[in-house]
PDB file of C-alpha atoms in Angstrom:
ATOM      1  CA  MET P   1      95.448  99.040  83.428  1.00  0.00           C
ATOM      2  CA  THR P   2      97.695 100.981  85.627  1.00  0.00           C
ATOM      3  CA  GLU P   3      99.041 104.096  83.311  1.00  0.00           C
ATOM      4  CA  PRO P   4     102.746 104.795  83.723  1.00  0.00           C
ATOM      5  CA  ILE P   5     104.361 107.594  86.059  1.00  0.00           C
ATOM      6  CA  THR P   6     104.998 110.391  83.466  1.00  0.00           C
ATOM      7  CA  ASP P   7     105.495 113.606  85.884  1.00  0.00           C
ATOM      8  CA  GLU P   8     106.959 114.044  89.011  1.00  0.00           C
ATOM      9  CA  GLU P   9     103.981 115.478  90.272  1.00  0.00           C
ATOM     10  CA  GLN P  10     102.483 111.954  90.250  1.00  0.00           C
ATOM     11  CA  ILE P  11     105.184 110.570  92.591  1.00  0.00           C
ATOM     12  CA  THR P  12     103.291 110.792  95.858  1.00  0.00           C
ATOM     13  CA  PRO P  13     103.532 108.437  99.206  1.00  0.00           C
ATOM     14  CA  GLY P  14      99.910 107.437  98.151  1.00  0.00           C
ATOM     15  CA  TRP P  15     100.933 106.162  94.626  1.00  0.00           C
ATOM     16  CA  LEU P  16     104.234 104.465  95.741  1.00  0.00           C
ATOM     17  CA  THR P  17     102.313 102.740  98.459  1.00  0.00           C
ATOM     18  CA  ASP P  18      99.389 101.515  95.979  1.00  0.00           C
ATOM     19  CA  ARG P  19     102.215 100.359  93.506  1.00  0.00           C
ATOM     20  CA  LEU P  20     104.167  98.569  96.571  1.00  0.00           C
ATOM     21  CA  ARG P  21     100.989  96.959  97.593  1.00  0.00           C
ATOM     22  CA  GLN P  22      99.744  96.173  94.251  1.00  0.00           C
ATOM     23  CA  ASN P  23     102.723  94.083  93.586  1.00  0.00           C
ATOM     24  CA  GLY P  24     102.784  92.036  96.467  1.00  0.00           C
ATOM     25  CA  TYR P  25     105.390  93.992  98.418  1.00  0.00           C
ATOM     26  CA  LEU P  26     103.648  96.292 100.791  1.00  0.00           C
ATOM     27  CA  ALA P  27     101.148  94.006 102.761  1.00  0.00           C
ATOM     28  CA  GLN P  28     100.339  96.219 105.390  1.00  0.00           C
ATOM     29  CA  GLY P  29     101.540  99.325 106.264  1.00  0.00           C
ATOM     30  CA  GLU P  30     102.504 102.596 103.832  1.00  0.00           C
ATOM     31  CA  ILE P  31     104.869 105.036 102.799  1.00  0.00           C
ATOM     32  CA  VAL P  32     104.521 108.128 105.460  1.00  0.00           C
ATOM     33  CA  LYS P  33     107.693 110.191 104.045  1.00  0.00           C
ATOM     34  CA  LEU P  34     108.984 110.438 100.533  1.00  0.00           C
ATOM     35  CA  SER P  35     112.043 112.454  99.433  1.00  0.00           C
ATOM     36  CA  ILE P  36     112.535 112.711  95.443  1.00  0.00           C
ATOM     37  CA  ASN P  37     115.667 113.686  93.996  1.00  0.00           C
ATOM     38  CA  TYR P  38     115.694 114.157  90.021  1.00  0.00           C
ATOM     39  CA  PHE P  39     118.639 113.544  87.378  1.00  0.00           C
ATOM     40  CA  LYS P  40     118.757 112.223  83.841  1.00  0.00           C
ATOM     41  CA  THR P  41     120.379 110.189  81.857  1.00  0.00           C
ATOM     42  CA  PHE P  42     121.077 110.064  77.847  1.00  0.00           C
ATOM     43  CA  PHE P  43     117.457 108.299  77.522  1.00  0.00           C
ATOM     44  CA  SER P  44     115.182 108.782  80.885  1.00  0.00           C
ATOM     45  CA  HIS P  45     114.381 110.664  83.597  1.00  0.00           C
ATOM     46  CA  ILE P  46     115.873 109.268  86.944  1.00  0.00           C
ATOM     47  CA  TYR P  47     114.074 109.854  90.112  1.00  0.00           C
ATOM     48  CA  ARG P  48     115.919 108.894  93.068  1.00  0.00           C
ATOM     49  CA  LEU P  49     113.424 108.234  96.043  1.00  0.00           C
ATOM     50  CA  GLU P  50     114.107 107.911  99.981  1.00  0.00           C
ATOM     51  CA  VAL P  51     110.807 106.060 101.597  1.00  0.00           C
ATOM     52  CA  VAL P  52     110.212 106.098 105.123  1.00  0.00           C
ATOM     53  CA  TYR P  53     107.809 103.093 105.762  1.00  0.00           C
ATOM     54  CA  SER P  54     105.184 103.319 108.550  1.00  0.00           C
ATOM     55  CA  ILE P  55     106.018 101.307 111.988  1.00  0.00           C
ATOM     56  CA  ASP P  56     103.827  98.384 110.397  1.00  0.00           C
ATOM     57  CA  ALA P  57     105.253  97.572 107.353  1.00  0.00           C
ATOM     58  CA  ALA P  58     107.863  94.596 106.409  1.00  0.00           C
ATOM     59  CA  PRO P  59     111.171  96.032 107.445  1.00  0.00           C
ATOM     60  CA  ALA P  60     113.137  94.268 104.522  1.00  0.00           C
ATOM     61  CA  LEU P  61     111.539  97.166 101.942  1.00  0.00           C
ATOM     62  CA  PRO P  62     114.312  99.158 100.437  1.00  0.00           C
ATOM     63  CA  SER P  63     114.603 102.913 101.991  1.00  0.00           C
ATOM     64  CA  LYS P  64     115.694 103.651  98.697  1.00  0.00           C
ATOM     65  CA  LEU P  65     114.203 103.393  95.247  1.00  0.00           C
ATOM     66  CA  LEU P  66     114.657 104.681  91.572  1.00  0.00           C
ATOM     67  CA  LEU P  67     111.982 105.319  88.939  1.00  0.00           C
ATOM     68  CA  LYS P  68     112.840 105.350  85.610  1.00  0.00           C
ATOM     69  CA  ILE P  69     110.985 106.929  82.861  1.00  0.00           C
ATOM     70  CA  PRO P  70     111.856 107.281  79.610  1.00  0.00           C
ATOM     71  CA  PHE P  71     111.930 110.377  77.486  1.00  0.00           C
ATOM     72  CA  HIS P  72     108.524 110.706  76.071  1.00  0.00           C
ATOM     73  CA  ASP P  73     109.566 112.727  72.946  1.00  0.00           C
ATOM     74  CA  ASN P  74     112.510 110.033  71.995  1.00  0.00           C
ATOM     75  CA  GLU P  75     111.423 107.170  69.874  1.00  0.00           C
ATOM     76  CA  ALA P  76     114.873 105.397  70.658  1.00  0.00           C
ATOM     77  CA  ALA P  77     114.020 106.136  74.485  1.00  0.00           C
ATOM     78  CA  LEU P  78     110.506 104.757  74.522  1.00  0.00           C
ATOM     79  CA  LYS P  79     111.298 101.336  72.681  1.00  0.00           C
ATOM     80  CA  MET P  80     114.019 100.852  75.232  1.00  0.00           C
ATOM     81  CA  GLY P  81     111.704 101.403  77.922  1.00  0.00           C
ATOM     82  CA  ARG P  82     109.479  98.749  76.430  1.00  0.00           C
ATOM     83  CA  ASP P  83     112.384  96.218  76.064  1.00  0.00           C
ATOM     84  CA  GLU P  84     113.593  96.402  79.526  1.00  0.00           C
ATOM     85  CA  ILE P  85     109.749  96.172  81.200  1.00  0.00           C
ATOM     86  CA  SER P  86     109.926  92.939  78.707  1.00  0.00           C
ATOM     87  CA  ILE P  87     113.197  91.587  80.235  1.00  0.00           C
ATOM     88  CA  TYR P  88     112.100  92.594  83.847  1.00  0.00           C
ATOM     89  CA  ARG P  89     108.679  90.988  83.358  1.00  0.00           C
ATOM     90  CA  ALA P  90     110.335  87.910  81.715  1.00  0.00           C
ATOM     91  CA  LEU P  91     113.097  87.429  84.612  1.00  0.00           C
ATOM     92  CA  THR P  92     111.078  88.096  87.494  1.00  0.00           C
ATOM     93  CA  LYS P  93     108.035  85.661  85.838  1.00  0.00           C
ATOM     94  CA  ALA P  94     110.722  82.854  85.318  1.00  0.00           C
ATOM     95  CA  MET P  95     113.283  83.362  87.884  1.00  0.00           C
ATOM     96  CA  ASN P  96     112.777  82.900  91.528  1.00  0.00           C
ATOM     97  CA  ASP P  97     115.423  85.346  92.039  1.00  0.00           C
ATOM     98  CA  PRO P  98     116.979  86.785  89.079  1.00  0.00           C
ATOM     99  CA  PRO P  99     120.572  88.144  89.588  1.00  0.00           C
ATOM    100  CA  VAL P 100     119.296  91.441  88.745  1.00  0.00           C
ATOM    101  CA  VAL P 101     118.364  94.585  90.451  1.00  0.00           C
ATOM    102  CA  ARG P 102     114.637  94.422  92.328  1.00  0.00           C
ATOM    103  CA  CYS P 103     112.072  95.348  90.185  1.00  0.00           C
ATOM    104  CA  PHE P 104     109.069  96.540  92.373  1.00  0.00           C
ATOM    105  CA  ASP P 105     107.021  97.714  89.374  1.00  0.00           C
ATOM    106  CA  ALA P 106     107.472  97.721  85.619  1.00  0.00           C
ATOM    107  CA  VAL P 107     104.506  99.350  83.662  1.00  0.00           C
ATOM    108  CA  TYR P 108     104.056 100.021  79.819  1.00  0.00           C
ATOM    109  CA  PHE P 109     101.053 101.570  77.889  1.00  0.00           C
ATOM    110  CA  PRO P 110     101.137 100.684  74.569  1.00  0.00           C
ATOM    111  CA  ASP P 111      98.944 103.360  73.176  1.00  0.00           C
ATOM    112  CA  SER P 112     101.211 105.961  74.699  1.00  0.00           C
ATOM    113  CA  GLN P 113     104.630 103.795  74.471  1.00  0.00           C
ATOM    114  CA  GLN P 114     105.152 105.581  77.793  1.00  0.00           C
ATOM    115  CA  SER P 115     106.755 103.133  80.400  1.00  0.00           C
ATOM    116  CA  HIS P 116     107.844 103.320  84.002  1.00  0.00           C
ATOM    117  CA  LEU P 117     110.520 101.085  86.199  1.00  0.00           C
ATOM    118  CA  LEU P 118     110.505 100.912  89.908  1.00  0.00           C
ATOM    119  CA  LEU P 119     113.856  99.656  91.049  1.00  0.00           C
ATOM    120  CA  GLU P 120     115.898  98.997  94.007  1.00  0.00           C
ATOM    121  CA  ASP P 121     118.544 101.819  94.492  1.00  0.00           C
ATOM    122  CA  LEU P 122     121.899 100.189  94.530  1.00  0.00           C
ATOM    123  CA  SER P 123     124.067 103.275  94.495  1.00  0.00           C
ATOM    124  CA  ASP P 124     125.191 102.811  97.479  1.00  0.00           C
ATOM    125  CA  THR P 125     127.057 100.070  96.750  1.00  0.00           C
ATOM    126  CA  HIS P 126     127.100  99.738  93.104  1.00  0.00           C
ATOM    127  CA  PHE P 127     128.373 102.417  90.453  1.00  0.00           C
ATOM    128  CA  GLN P 128     129.053 102.976  87.013  1.00  0.00           C
ATOM    129  CA  PRO P 129     132.518 103.745  85.766  1.00  0.00           C
ATOM    130  CA  GLU P 130     132.987 106.930  83.811  1.00  0.00           C
ATOM    131  CA  LEU P 131     132.869 106.112  79.898  1.00  0.00           C
ATOM    132  CA  PRO P 132     135.255 104.998  78.069  1.00  0.00           C
ATOM    133  CA  VAL P 133     137.019 103.824  81.359  1.00  0.00           C
ATOM    134  CA  PRO P 134     136.541  99.535  81.471  1.00  0.00           C
ATOM    135  CA  PRO P 135     135.759  98.339  84.300  1.00  0.00           C
ATOM    136  CA  SER P 136     138.772  96.279  86.819  1.00  0.00           C
ATOM    137  CA  MET P 137     139.395  92.800  86.241  1.00  0.00           C
ATOM    138  CA  ARG P 138     137.101  92.068  89.555  1.00  0.00           C
ATOM    139  CA  HIS P 139     133.890  94.129  87.872  1.00  0.00           C
ATOM    140  CA  CYS P 140     134.206  91.849  84.508  1.00  0.00           C
ATOM    141  CA  GLU P 141     134.730  88.725  86.806  1.00  0.00           C
ATOM    142  CA  LEU P 142     131.736  89.716  88.311  1.00  0.00           C
ATOM    143  CA  CYS P 143     129.735  90.300  85.313  1.00  0.00           C
ATOM    144  CA  VAL P 144     130.829  86.836  83.653  1.00  0.00           C
ATOM    145  CA  GLU P 145     129.663  85.223  86.800  1.00  0.00           C
ATOM    146  CA  THR P 146     126.463  86.731  86.628  1.00  0.00           C
ATOM    147  CA  LEU P 147     126.232  85.754  82.633  1.00  0.00           C
ATOM    148  CA  ALA P 148     126.964  82.171  83.705  1.00  0.00           C
ATOM    149  CA  GLN P 149     123.977  82.281  86.390  1.00  0.00           C
ATOM    150  CA  PHE P 150     121.594  83.457  83.218  1.00  0.00           C
ATOM    151  CA  HIS P 151     123.164  80.660  81.369  1.00  0.00           C
ATOM    152  CA  ALA P 152     123.015  78.007  83.797  1.00  0.00           C
ATOM    153  CA  PHE P 153     119.415  78.914  84.440  1.00  0.00           C
ATOM    154  CA  TRP P 154     118.056  79.027  80.835  1.00  0.00           C
ATOM    155  CA  TRP P 155     120.325  76.335  79.685  1.00  0.00           C
ATOM    156  CA  ARG P 156     117.777  73.713  77.922  1.00  0.00           C
ATOM    157  CA  HIS P 157     115.047  75.833  79.895  1.00  0.00           C
ATOM    158  CA  LYS P 158     111.552  75.079  78.161  1.00  0.00           C
ATOM    159  CA  ASP P 159     110.873  78.365  77.204  1.00  0.00           C
TER     160      ASP P 159
END
């Protein structure tokens, strides 16, 4: 069983190549350069990864990824990490193209309750408004449209 990343020193081109390959995203090629920028939220360490692939890698792979690791000393953060992993796994298993951020790796280790998520970084095209400012009307409409996609898929679904 793969254990989650718990420390920035573990984030290497070799590790990222392995995770993308094991999850079926990198059939050939490898990561040749990796830049890491760190910030944190209320519950997680966030690593913004800028990736350069070898020339033989698939051109559709994103050049920017986010690695999200819940704080190991915060029980609420660990539970949120576990639950977020469960959601991504369930959605990607059931839906061909779920209307969520593309997830490239979702690892949860029950013994330590540690987890990590490797997601496509959409910060160039998406944003989160400062709290407590509500989203614009257009953003609310987009949220409702996305919820409608989930609702349509799961309506009378066998699961």
